[in-house]
Coordinates of C-alpha atoms and ligand atoms in Angstrom, one line a residue:
M1 CA 0.0 0.1 0.2
G2 CA 2.7 2.8 0.7
I3 CA 4.6 1.3 -2.6
E4 CA 1.1 1.7 -4.0
K5 CA 0.6 5.5 -2.8
K6 CA 4.1 6.6 -4.0
K7 CA 3.5 5.3 -7.6
Y8 CA 0.0 6.3 -8.0
K9 CA -1.3 9.6 -7.7
L10 CA -5.5 9.0 -7.5
P11 CA -7.6 11.8 -7.3
V12 CA -8.5 12.7 -3.5
G13 CA -11.5 11.2 -2.6
Y14 CA -13.2 8.6 -0.3
S15 CA -10.8 5.6 1.5
L16 CA -11.9 2.1 1.5
F17 CA -13.4 3.0 5.1
Q18 CA -15.3 5.9 3.9
T19 CA -16.7 4.4 1.0
M20 CA -18.1 1.6 3.2
L21 CA -19.6 3.7 5.6
K22 CA -21.4 5.9 2.8
T23 CA -22.7 3.0 0.9
N24 CA -26.1 2.8 2.1
E25 CA -26.2 7.0 1.4
F26 CA -24.8 5.8 -2.3
L27 CA -27.4 3.1 -2.9
N28 CA -30.6 5.1 -1.7
N29 CA -29.9 8.2 -4.0
P30 CA -26.8 7.5 -6.2
I31 CA -26.8 10.6 -8.7
K32 CA -27.7 12.5 -5.3
F33 CA -24.6 11.3 -3.6
I34 CA -22.4 11.3 -6.5
S35 CA -23.7 14.8 -7.0
K36 CA -22.6 15.7 -3.5
S37 CA -19.3 14.2 -4.1
M38 CA -18.3 15.9 -6.9
V39 CA -19.0 19.8 -5.5
A40 CA -16.9 18.2 -2.7
F41 CA -14.2 17.0 -4.8
S42 CA -14.2 19.6 -7.7
G43 CA -15.7 17.4 -10.3
T44 CA -13.5 14.2 -10.1
Y45 CA -12.9 11.7 -7.2
S46 CA -11.9 8.7 -6.3
A47 CA -12.9 5.6 -4.0
V48 CA -12.1 2.2 -2.8
L49 CA -14.5 -0.8 -2.7
G50 CA -13.1 -4.1 -1.8
N51 CA -9.8 -4.6 -3.7
K52 CA -10.8 -2.1 -6.7
K53 CA -10.0 1.8 -6.9
L54 CA -12.7 3.3 -8.8
I55 CA -12.4 7.1 -10.0
L56 CA -15.3 9.1 -10.9
T57 CA -15.6 11.8 -13.1
Q58 CA -17.7 14.4 -14.6
N59 CA -14.6 16.5 -16.3
P60 CA -15.3 16.5 -19.8
E61 CA -11.3 16.3 -20.7
F62 CA -11.2 13.2 -18.9
I63 CA -13.8 11.6 -19.9
N64 CA -13.1 12.4 -23.7
Y65 CA -9.4 11.0 -22.8
I66 CA -11.0 7.2 -21.2
L67 CA -14.0 6.9 -23.8
K68 CA -11.9 8.4 -27.0
E69 CA -8.2 9.6 -27.1
N70 CA -6.8 6.4 -25.1
N71 CA -9.9 4.5 -25.7
R72 CA -7.3 1.5 -26.9
N73 CA -6.3 0.9 -23.0
Y74 CA -10.1 0.6 -21.8
E75 CA -12.5 -2.2 -21.9
K76 CA -16.0 -2.9 -20.1
S77 CA -16.0 -4.4 -16.7
E78 CA -16.6 -8.1 -15.9
F79 CA -20.4 -7.2 -14.6
V80 CA -20.7 -6.6 -18.0
T81 CA -19.0 -8.5 -20.4
K82 CA -19.2 -11.7 -18.1
R83 CA -22.3 -11.4 -15.8
A84 CA -24.8 -9.5 -17.8
A85 CA -23.8 -11.6 -20.8
K86 CA -24.7 -15.0 -19.0
F87 CA -28.0 -13.6 -19.6
F88 CA -27.9 -11.4 -22.7
G89 CA -24.9 -13.0 -24.6
N90 CA -22.1 -11.3 -26.2
G91 CA -23.3 -8.7 -28.6
L92 CA -22.0 -5.2 -29.4
L93 CA -22.2 -3.7 -25.8
F94 CA -21.3 -6.8 -23.9
S95 CA -18.6 -7.8 -25.5
N96 CA -14.6 -6.2 -25.8
G97 CA -11.6 -6.9 -27.6
D98 CA -11.2 -8.0 -31.2
Y99 CA -14.6 -10.1 -31.1
W100 CA -16.2 -6.5 -30.2
L101 CA -14.1 -4.4 -33.0
K102 CA -14.7 -7.4 -35.3
Q103 CA -18.8 -7.3 -34.6
R104 CA -18.9 -3.4 -34.7
R105 CA -17.4 -3.5 -38.2
L106 CA -19.8 -5.8 -39.2
I107 CA -23.2 -4.1 -37.8
Q108 CA -22.2 -0.3 -38.5
P109 CA -23.1 -0.2 -41.8
A110 CA -26.9 -1.3 -41.0
F111 CA -27.2 1.9 -38.9
H112 CA -26.2 4.8 -41.4
R113 CA -28.3 7.5 -41.7
E114 CA -29.3 6.0 -45.3
K115 CA -29.7 2.5 -44.6
L116 CA -32.2 3.7 -41.7
K117 CA -34.5 5.3 -44.1
G118 CA -35.7 2.0 -44.8
L119 CA -36.5 1.8 -41.5
N120 CA -38.5 5.1 -41.0
N121 CA -41.6 3.9 -42.9
L122 CA -42.1 0.9 -40.0
M123 CA -41.4 3.7 -37.1
I124 CA -44.1 5.7 -38.3
K125 CA -46.6 2.9 -38.8
S126 CA -45.6 1.6 -35.2
I127 CA -46.6 5.2 -34.2
D128 CA -49.4 5.6 -35.6
D129 CA -50.9 2.7 -34.6
Y130 CA -49.7 3.3 -31.4
L131 CA -51.3 6.7 -31.2
L132 CA -54.4 5.6 -32.2
E133 CA -54.7 3.5 -28.8
L134 CA -53.3 6.2 -26.4
P135 CA -55.3 6.8 -23.7
V136 CA -56.7 10.5 -23.0
G137 CA -57.9 12.2 -20.0
K138 CA -56.4 13.6 -16.6
N139 CA -53.6 11.7 -14.8
I140 CA -52.2 9.4 -17.3
D141 CA -48.7 7.7 -17.0
I142 CA -47.3 8.3 -19.8
Y143 CA -44.0 6.1 -18.7
P144 CA -45.2 2.5 -19.5
L145 CA -47.0 3.7 -22.6
T146 CA -43.7 5.3 -24.1
H147 CA -41.7 1.7 -22.8
Q148 CA -44.3 -0.2 -24.9
L149 CA -44.2 2.2 -27.8
T150 CA -40.5 1.7 -28.3
F151 CA -39.9 -2.1 -27.2
N152 CA -42.6 -2.2 -30.4
I153 CA -40.8 -0.1 -32.6
I154 CA -37.3 -1.9 -31.9
I155 CA -39.2 -5.4 -32.3
Q156 CA -41.1 -4.1 -35.9
S157 CA -37.6 -2.3 -37.0
L158 CA -35.8 -6.1 -36.0
F159 CA -38.3 -8.6 -37.9
D160 CA -40.7 -6.7 -40.2
I161 CA -43.1 -9.6 -39.6
K162 CA -46.4 -9.8 -36.9
L163 CA -45.4 -11.8 -34.3
S164 CA -48.6 -12.6 -32.3
S165 CA -49.5 -10.3 -29.4
Q166 CA -48.7 -13.3 -27.0
I167 CA -44.7 -13.4 -28.2
M168 CA -44.6 -10.1 -28.0
E169 CA -45.8 -9.6 -24.3
E170 CA -43.7 -13.0 -23.4
I171 CA -40.5 -11.4 -24.9
H172 CA -41.5 -7.9 -23.1
Q173 CA -42.0 -9.6 -19.9
I174 CA -38.9 -11.8 -19.9
F175 CA -36.5 -8.7 -20.9
T176 CA -38.1 -6.5 -17.7
E177 CA -37.5 -9.4 -15.7
L178 CA -33.9 -10.2 -16.6
Q179 CA -33.1 -6.4 -16.5
D180 CA -34.5 -6.3 -13.0
F181 CA -32.6 -9.0 -11.5
L182 CA -29.3 -7.7 -13.4
I183 CA -30.1 -4.3 -11.4
K184 CA -30.4 -5.7 -8.1
D185 CA -27.4 -8.0 -8.8
L186 CA -25.3 -4.7 -9.3
N187 CA -26.5 -2.8 -6.3
Q188 CA -26.6 -5.8 -3.8
P189 CA -23.5 -8.4 -5.3
F190 CA -23.8 -10.3 -2.2
R191 CA -27.2 -11.5 -3.4
Q192 CA -25.2 -14.0 -5.5
F193 CA -24.0 -15.9 -3.1
F194 CA -27.3 -17.4 -2.3
Y195 CA -28.6 -18.1 -5.6
P196 CA -27.4 -21.5 -6.0
M197 CA -29.3 -22.4 -2.6
T198 CA -32.4 -20.4 -3.9
G199 CA -32.2 -21.7 -7.3
T200 CA -32.9 -18.1 -8.3
E201 CA -30.5 -17.8 -11.1
R202 CA -31.5 -21.2 -12.6
A203 CA -34.6 -19.9 -13.2
K204 CA -33.7 -16.4 -14.3
L205 CA -31.5 -18.6 -17.2
K206 CA -34.1 -20.7 -18.1
K207 CA -36.2 -17.8 -19.2
A208 CA -32.9 -16.0 -20.7
K209 CA -32.8 -19.5 -22.7
R210 CA -36.7 -19.3 -23.9
L211 CA -35.6 -15.7 -25.2
R212 CA -33.5 -17.3 -27.5
E213 CA -35.3 -20.1 -28.6
I214 CA -37.6 -17.1 -29.6
F215 CA -35.4 -15.2 -31.6
L216 CA -33.7 -18.1 -33.2
E217 CA -36.8 -19.9 -34.4
I218 CA -37.5 -16.6 -36.1
I219 CA -34.1 -16.6 -37.8
L220 CA -34.9 -20.4 -39.2
K221 CA -38.5 -19.3 -40.6
R222 CA -36.6 -16.1 -42.5
K223 CA -33.8 -18.2 -43.6
E224 CA -36.4 -20.6 -45.3
S225 CA -38.0 -18.2 -46.9
N226 CA -37.3 -16.4 -50.2
K227 CA -39.0 -13.1 -49.2
Q228 CA -36.5 -9.9 -49.2
Y229 CA -37.3 -8.0 -46.1
D230 CA -36.2 -4.1 -45.4
D231 CA -35.3 -5.2 -41.5
L232 CA -32.3 -5.2 -39.4
L233 CA -32.4 -9.1 -39.5
D234 CA -32.4 -9.3 -43.1
M235 CA -29.4 -6.9 -43.1
F236 CA -27.4 -9.4 -40.6
L237 CA -28.2 -12.3 -42.5
N238 CA -26.5 -10.7 -45.8
S239 CA -23.8 -8.6 -43.9
K240 CA -20.6 -10.3 -44.4
Y241 CA -17.3 -10.3 -42.2
E242 CA -14.3 -8.6 -44.2
D243 CA -11.8 -11.1 -44.0
T244 CA -13.4 -14.6 -44.1
G245 CA -16.4 -13.4 -46.5
E246 CA -18.4 -16.1 -43.8
S247 CA -21.8 -14.7 -42.4
M248 CA -23.0 -14.4 -38.5
S249 CA -23.8 -17.8 -36.9
N250 CA -27.7 -18.3 -35.8
E251 CA -26.1 -17.9 -32.2
Q252 CA -24.1 -14.6 -32.9
I253 CA -27.2 -12.7 -34.9
V254 CA -29.2 -13.8 -31.7
D255 CA -26.7 -12.2 -29.4
E256 CA -26.8 -9.0 -31.4
L257 CA -30.8 -8.9 -31.4
L258 CA -30.8 -9.1 -27.7
I259 CA -28.2 -6.2 -27.3
L260 CA -30.4 -4.0 -29.9
I261 CA -33.6 -4.4 -27.6
F262 CA -31.5 -4.4 -24.4
A263 CA -29.7 -0.7 -25.3
G264 CA -32.3 0.5 -27.6
H265 CA -36.1 0.4 -26.1
E266 CA -35.6 1.2 -22.2
T267 CA -33.1 4.4 -23.5
T268 CA -35.5 6.0 -26.1
A269 CA -38.7 5.5 -23.7
N270 CA -37.1 6.9 -20.9
T271 CA -35.9 10.1 -23.2
L272 CA -39.4 10.2 -24.6
S273 CA -41.1 10.4 -21.2
W274 CA -39.1 13.1 -19.8
L275 CA -39.2 15.1 -23.1
L276 CA -43.3 15.3 -22.6
Y277 CA -42.9 16.3 -19.1
L278 CA -40.7 19.2 -20.2
L279 CA -42.9 20.4 -23.0
S280 CA -45.6 20.0 -20.4
T281 CA -44.1 22.1 -18.1
N282 CA -42.6 24.4 -21.1
K283 CA -45.5 25.8 -23.4
E284 CA -43.6 28.5 -25.3
T285 CA -41.1 25.7 -26.7
T286 CA -44.5 23.5 -27.4
Q287 CA -46.1 26.4 -29.2
K288 CA -42.7 27.0 -31.2
L289 CA -42.5 23.1 -32.0
T290 CA -45.7 23.2 -33.1
D291 CA -45.6 26.3 -35.3
S292 CA -42.4 24.7 -36.7
F293 CA -44.1 21.4 -38.1
H294 CA -46.7 23.5 -39.9
G295 CA -46.3 22.7 -43.7
S296 CA -44.1 20.2 -43.2
T297 CA -44.3 16.3 -43.7
I298 CA -43.3 13.8 -41.1
H299 CA -40.2 12.7 -43.2
E300 CA -39.4 16.6 -43.1
C301 CA -39.0 16.3 -39.2
L302 CA -35.4 14.9 -39.2
N303 CA -34.4 18.4 -40.8
N304 CA -36.4 20.7 -38.2
E305 CA -33.1 22.2 -36.2
Y306 CA -35.6 23.0 -33.3
L307 CA -36.9 19.9 -32.7
K308 CA -33.4 18.6 -33.0
A309 CA -32.1 21.3 -30.0
T310 CA -35.3 20.4 -28.0
I311 CA -34.3 16.3 -28.0
N312 CA -30.9 17.8 -27.4
E313 CA -31.9 19.4 -24.1
A314 CA -34.0 16.8 -22.7
M315 CA -30.9 14.4 -23.2
R316 CA -28.7 17.2 -21.8
L317 CA -31.4 17.4 -18.5
Y318 CA -32.3 13.4 -18.5
P319 CA -29.5 11.6 -20.3
A320 CA -30.7 8.0 -20.3
A321 CA -27.3 6.8 -19.8
W322 CA -26.4 8.6 -16.7
M323 CA -23.2 7.2 -16.2
T324 CA -21.1 4.1 -18.2
E325 CA -18.0 2.4 -16.8
R326 CA -14.3 1.4 -18.1
V327 CA -11.5 -0.4 -16.5
A328 CA -8.3 0.3 -17.3
I329 CA -6.0 -2.3 -18.8
E330 CA -2.3 -0.9 -17.9
D331 CA -1.2 1.7 -15.8
D332 CA -2.1 5.1 -17.0
K333 CA -2.2 9.0 -16.2
F334 CA -4.2 11.9 -17.1
G335 CA -3.2 15.5 -15.8
S336 CA -1.8 15.0 -12.3
Y337 CA -3.6 11.8 -12.0
S338 CA -2.2 8.6 -12.1
F339 CA -3.7 5.3 -11.0
P340 CA -2.8 1.2 -11.8
K341 CA -4.6 -1.0 -14.4
N342 CA -7.7 -2.4 -13.4
T343 CA -9.0 0.9 -11.8
I344 CA -12.3 1.6 -12.8
I345 CA -13.3 5.0 -14.2
I346 CA -16.6 6.2 -13.8
P347 CA -17.6 9.1 -16.7
F348 CA -20.6 11.1 -14.9
F349 CA -22.3 12.3 -17.7
F350 CA -25.4 13.5 -15.6
G351 CA -23.3 15.9 -13.6
L352 CA -21.3 16.8 -16.5
H353 CA -24.5 17.7 -18.4
R354 CA -25.7 20.0 -15.4
D355 CA -22.2 21.4 -14.2
K356 CA -22.9 25.1 -13.8
N357 CA -19.3 25.9 -14.6
L358 CA -20.0 24.7 -18.0
W359 CA -23.9 25.6 -18.7
N360 CA -25.5 28.6 -18.5
E361 CA -29.1 28.2 -16.5
E362 CA -27.6 24.7 -16.1
L363 CA -30.8 23.4 -14.6
N364 CA -33.3 25.4 -16.9
F365 CA -35.0 23.9 -20.2
V366 CA -33.3 25.7 -22.8
P367 CA -33.2 24.1 -26.3
E368 CA -31.8 27.1 -27.8
R369 CA -28.6 26.6 -26.2
F370 CA -27.5 24.5 -29.0
I371 CA -28.9 26.3 -32.1
I372 CA -25.7 28.7 -33.5
N373 CA -26.0 29.9 -36.7
N374 CA -29.7 28.7 -37.0
K375 CA -28.3 24.9 -36.6
V376 CA -27.8 22.9 -34.3
A377 CA -24.1 22.8 -32.8
K378 CA -21.9 20.1 -31.5
L379 CA -21.5 21.1 -28.1
K380 CA -18.2 19.5 -26.4
N381 CA -19.4 19.0 -22.9
Y382 CA -22.0 17.1 -24.3
F383 CA -22.0 13.8 -24.3
P384 CA -25.7 12.0 -24.4
F385 CA -24.7 9.1 -26.7
G386 CA -21.2 8.4 -25.4
A387 CA -17.5 9.3 -27.6
G388 CA -15.0 7.5 -29.5
P389 CA -15.3 4.0 -30.9
R390 CA -18.2 2.6 -28.6
M391 CA -19.9 5.1 -29.5
C392 CA -23.7 4.6 -29.4
I393 CA -24.6 2.6 -32.8
G394 CA -28.2 3.2 -32.5
N395 CA -27.6 7.3 -32.2
N396 CA -29.7 8.3 -35.4
F397 CA -32.3 5.6 -35.1
A398 CA -33.2 6.6 -31.6
I399 CA -33.1 10.5 -32.8
A400 CA -35.3 9.5 -36.1
E401 CA -37.4 7.3 -33.7
M402 CA -38.2 10.3 -31.1
S403 CA -38.5 12.9 -33.8
F404 CA -41.4 10.9 -35.5
F405 CA -43.1 10.5 -32.1
I406 CA -42.8 14.2 -31.2
F407 CA -44.1 15.3 -34.1
S408 CA -47.1 13.0 -34.7
F409 CA -48.3 13.4 -31.3
L410 CA -48.5 17.0 -31.3
K411 CA -50.0 16.8 -34.5
K412 CA -52.7 15.0 -32.9
F413 CA -52.6 15.8 -28.8
Q414 CA -51.9 18.5 -26.2
I415 CA -50.5 17.8 -22.9
Q416 CA -50.7 19.4 -20.1
A417 CA -48.6 19.6 -16.7
T418 CA -50.1 18.1 -13.7
G419 CA -47.9 19.4 -10.8
Q420 CA -46.6 15.9 -10.0
I421 CA -42.7 15.9 -10.7
P422 CA -41.7 12.9 -11.8
E423 CA -38.7 11.6 -9.5
M424 CA -35.5 10.2 -11.1
K425 CA -34.5 6.3 -10.6
P426 CA -31.2 6.1 -11.8
L427 CA -30.9 2.2 -12.6
I428 CA -29.1 0.8 -15.6
T429 CA -30.9 4.1 -17.3
L430 CA -32.1 7.1 -15.7
R431 CA -35.6 6.1 -15.6
P432 CA -38.7 8.5 -14.3
D433 CA -40.6 6.9 -11.6
K434 CA -44.0 8.2 -13.1
V435 CA -44.6 10.6 -15.7
I436 CA -48.2 11.6 -14.9
L437 CA -49.8 14.0 -17.7
N438 CA -53.2 15.3 -18.9
I439 CA -53.7 14.3 -22.2
K440 CA -56.6 16.0 -24.8
R441 CA -56.8 15.0 -28.3
N442 CA -56.6 18.2 -30.5
N443 CA -60.2 19.6 -31.2
N444 CA -59.5 19.5 -35.4
L445 CA -59.3 15.8 -35.1
Ligands
HEM530 C1 -32.0 7.9 -26.5 C2 -31.6 7.1 -27.1 C3 -30.5 6.3 -26.6 C4 -29.2 7.0 -25.8 C5 -29.5 7.9 -24.5 C6 -28.3 5.9 -26.1 C7 -26.8 6.3 -25.3 C8 -25.9 5.0 -25.3 C9 -24.2 5.3 -24.7 C10 -24.2 6.4 -23.6 C11 -23.5 4.5 -25.6 C12 -22.2 4.0 -24.8 C13 -22.3 3.3 -23.7 C14 -20.5 3.3 -23.4 O1 -20.0 4.1 -23.9 O2 -20.5 2.3 -22.1 C15 -24.7 3.5 -25.9 C16 -24.0 2.3 -26.5 C17 -25.0 1.8 -27.1 N1 -26.3 1.4 -27.8 FE1 -27.1 3.4 -27.3 N2 -28.7 5.1 -26.9 C18 -30.1 5.1 -27.3 C19 -30.7 4.4 -28.2 C20 -29.9 3.1 -28.5 C21 -31.2 2.0 -29.8 C22 -32.4 3.0 -30.0 C23 -30.4 1.4 -29.8 C24 -30.4 0.2 -31.0 C25 -31.2 0.5 -31.8 C26 -28.8 1.6 -29.3 C27 -28.0 0.7 -29.3 C28 -26.7 0.6 -28.4 C29 -25.6 -0.3 -28.8 C30 -25.4 -1.8 -29.4 C31 -24.5 0.2 -28.1 C32 -22.8 -0.4 -27.7 C33 -22.3 0.2 -29.0 C34 -20.7 -0.5 -28.8 O3 -20.2 -0.6 -27.7 O4 -20.0 -0.9 -29.7 N3 -28.9 2.5 -28.6 N4 -25.9 3.8 -26.2

């Protein structure tokens, strides 16, 4: 320990003993606790968890260094690549190293903006169907509804076929159950000790196996059919590795399908729910948006700068990925800090996006801050989709989906705030607890 202290210069922060003492405070409200610590330690601090060193930071240069400049020295932790992967497979989000790179290169082209145009009509159709059924009235919790919508959209984009409502329900239910199980594992790792006795993990693995069987059956059916589809599954089936010219195996495709559902539906549902809440409490922005839609088609809304800025501002205040994690492969240093290999680094996007030293009116909803010379500008302290080579592969997909939704929603409905402020639930993603709104159909419809 004495030698380590001399060799490395970690940021100031909490010792092992202090970290242990503060565990409950952290678990009760991680965002509040980390934000408070960021103020106390000027934006970067260390903690010690068992034999692991942690550095948490909201310094944009440090985050950029880890995720982009020196990304080769950082990988995802074992919690992700072993524990989560045990249930959801080794798709993009849950893999590391050469395998991740090979998969990313293969899958990336399917997510280019031009390629995604093929999915636009599928998204719009799902949104139209959903809005037909949207309940109107007082005190409606919009969160479960956006969750259902984004789930339908991702499934429809993966497989352009009609799955029975029973299968849809089964997939959704297993996903939610496994995600909740993992969250508990993450917050209370000691629970894993009891699993062999209680059989809990075995039961969850059985559910995960069932999920894989459903997807495998869809893949096999697709392979037998001669029909062409404009969906992501067809893109995966037709993609070939550069070096071997081979396609992905069925099991690899299942892994990637699972990951796209995992990464792609809750993040977008959270963002849409926060956005609707913000619009309900910011009448001026909502009116400006509605005005900006006059005379334009739904496809044109992808070029609407004010809509882009509004979505950006919602993701600044409520980044669905409120933090991420990386592990140092070798010793490294940044500025005056130095730290050993295996140090876990936590970029805290939530704190960065609300740092009063970096943003004016940091707690206010001001979409205009993103517009420079009538265009949405890339701001350097803003990381809603991460950064570097592991940046979100679905960012254009998510923006298209949210844009189509807001356009269609505001054409058909009005929202009013209810005075109930949604609570933040920082789980794997930043969920709102409930988003209670008054929803009214527009008179002209
Ligand atoms: C508002 C919606 C979304 C947000 C805020 C979001 C955010 C992020 C962030 C921050 C990362 C990087 C995590 C890290 O560096 O550790 C990420 C990765 C990823 N996202 Fe998204 N995401 C969204 C929607 C989507 C959608 C719709 C899809 C798929 C259709 C998707 C698929 C992925 C995948 C596969 C990765 C892993 C990429 C890799 O490691 O190579 N995401 N996302």
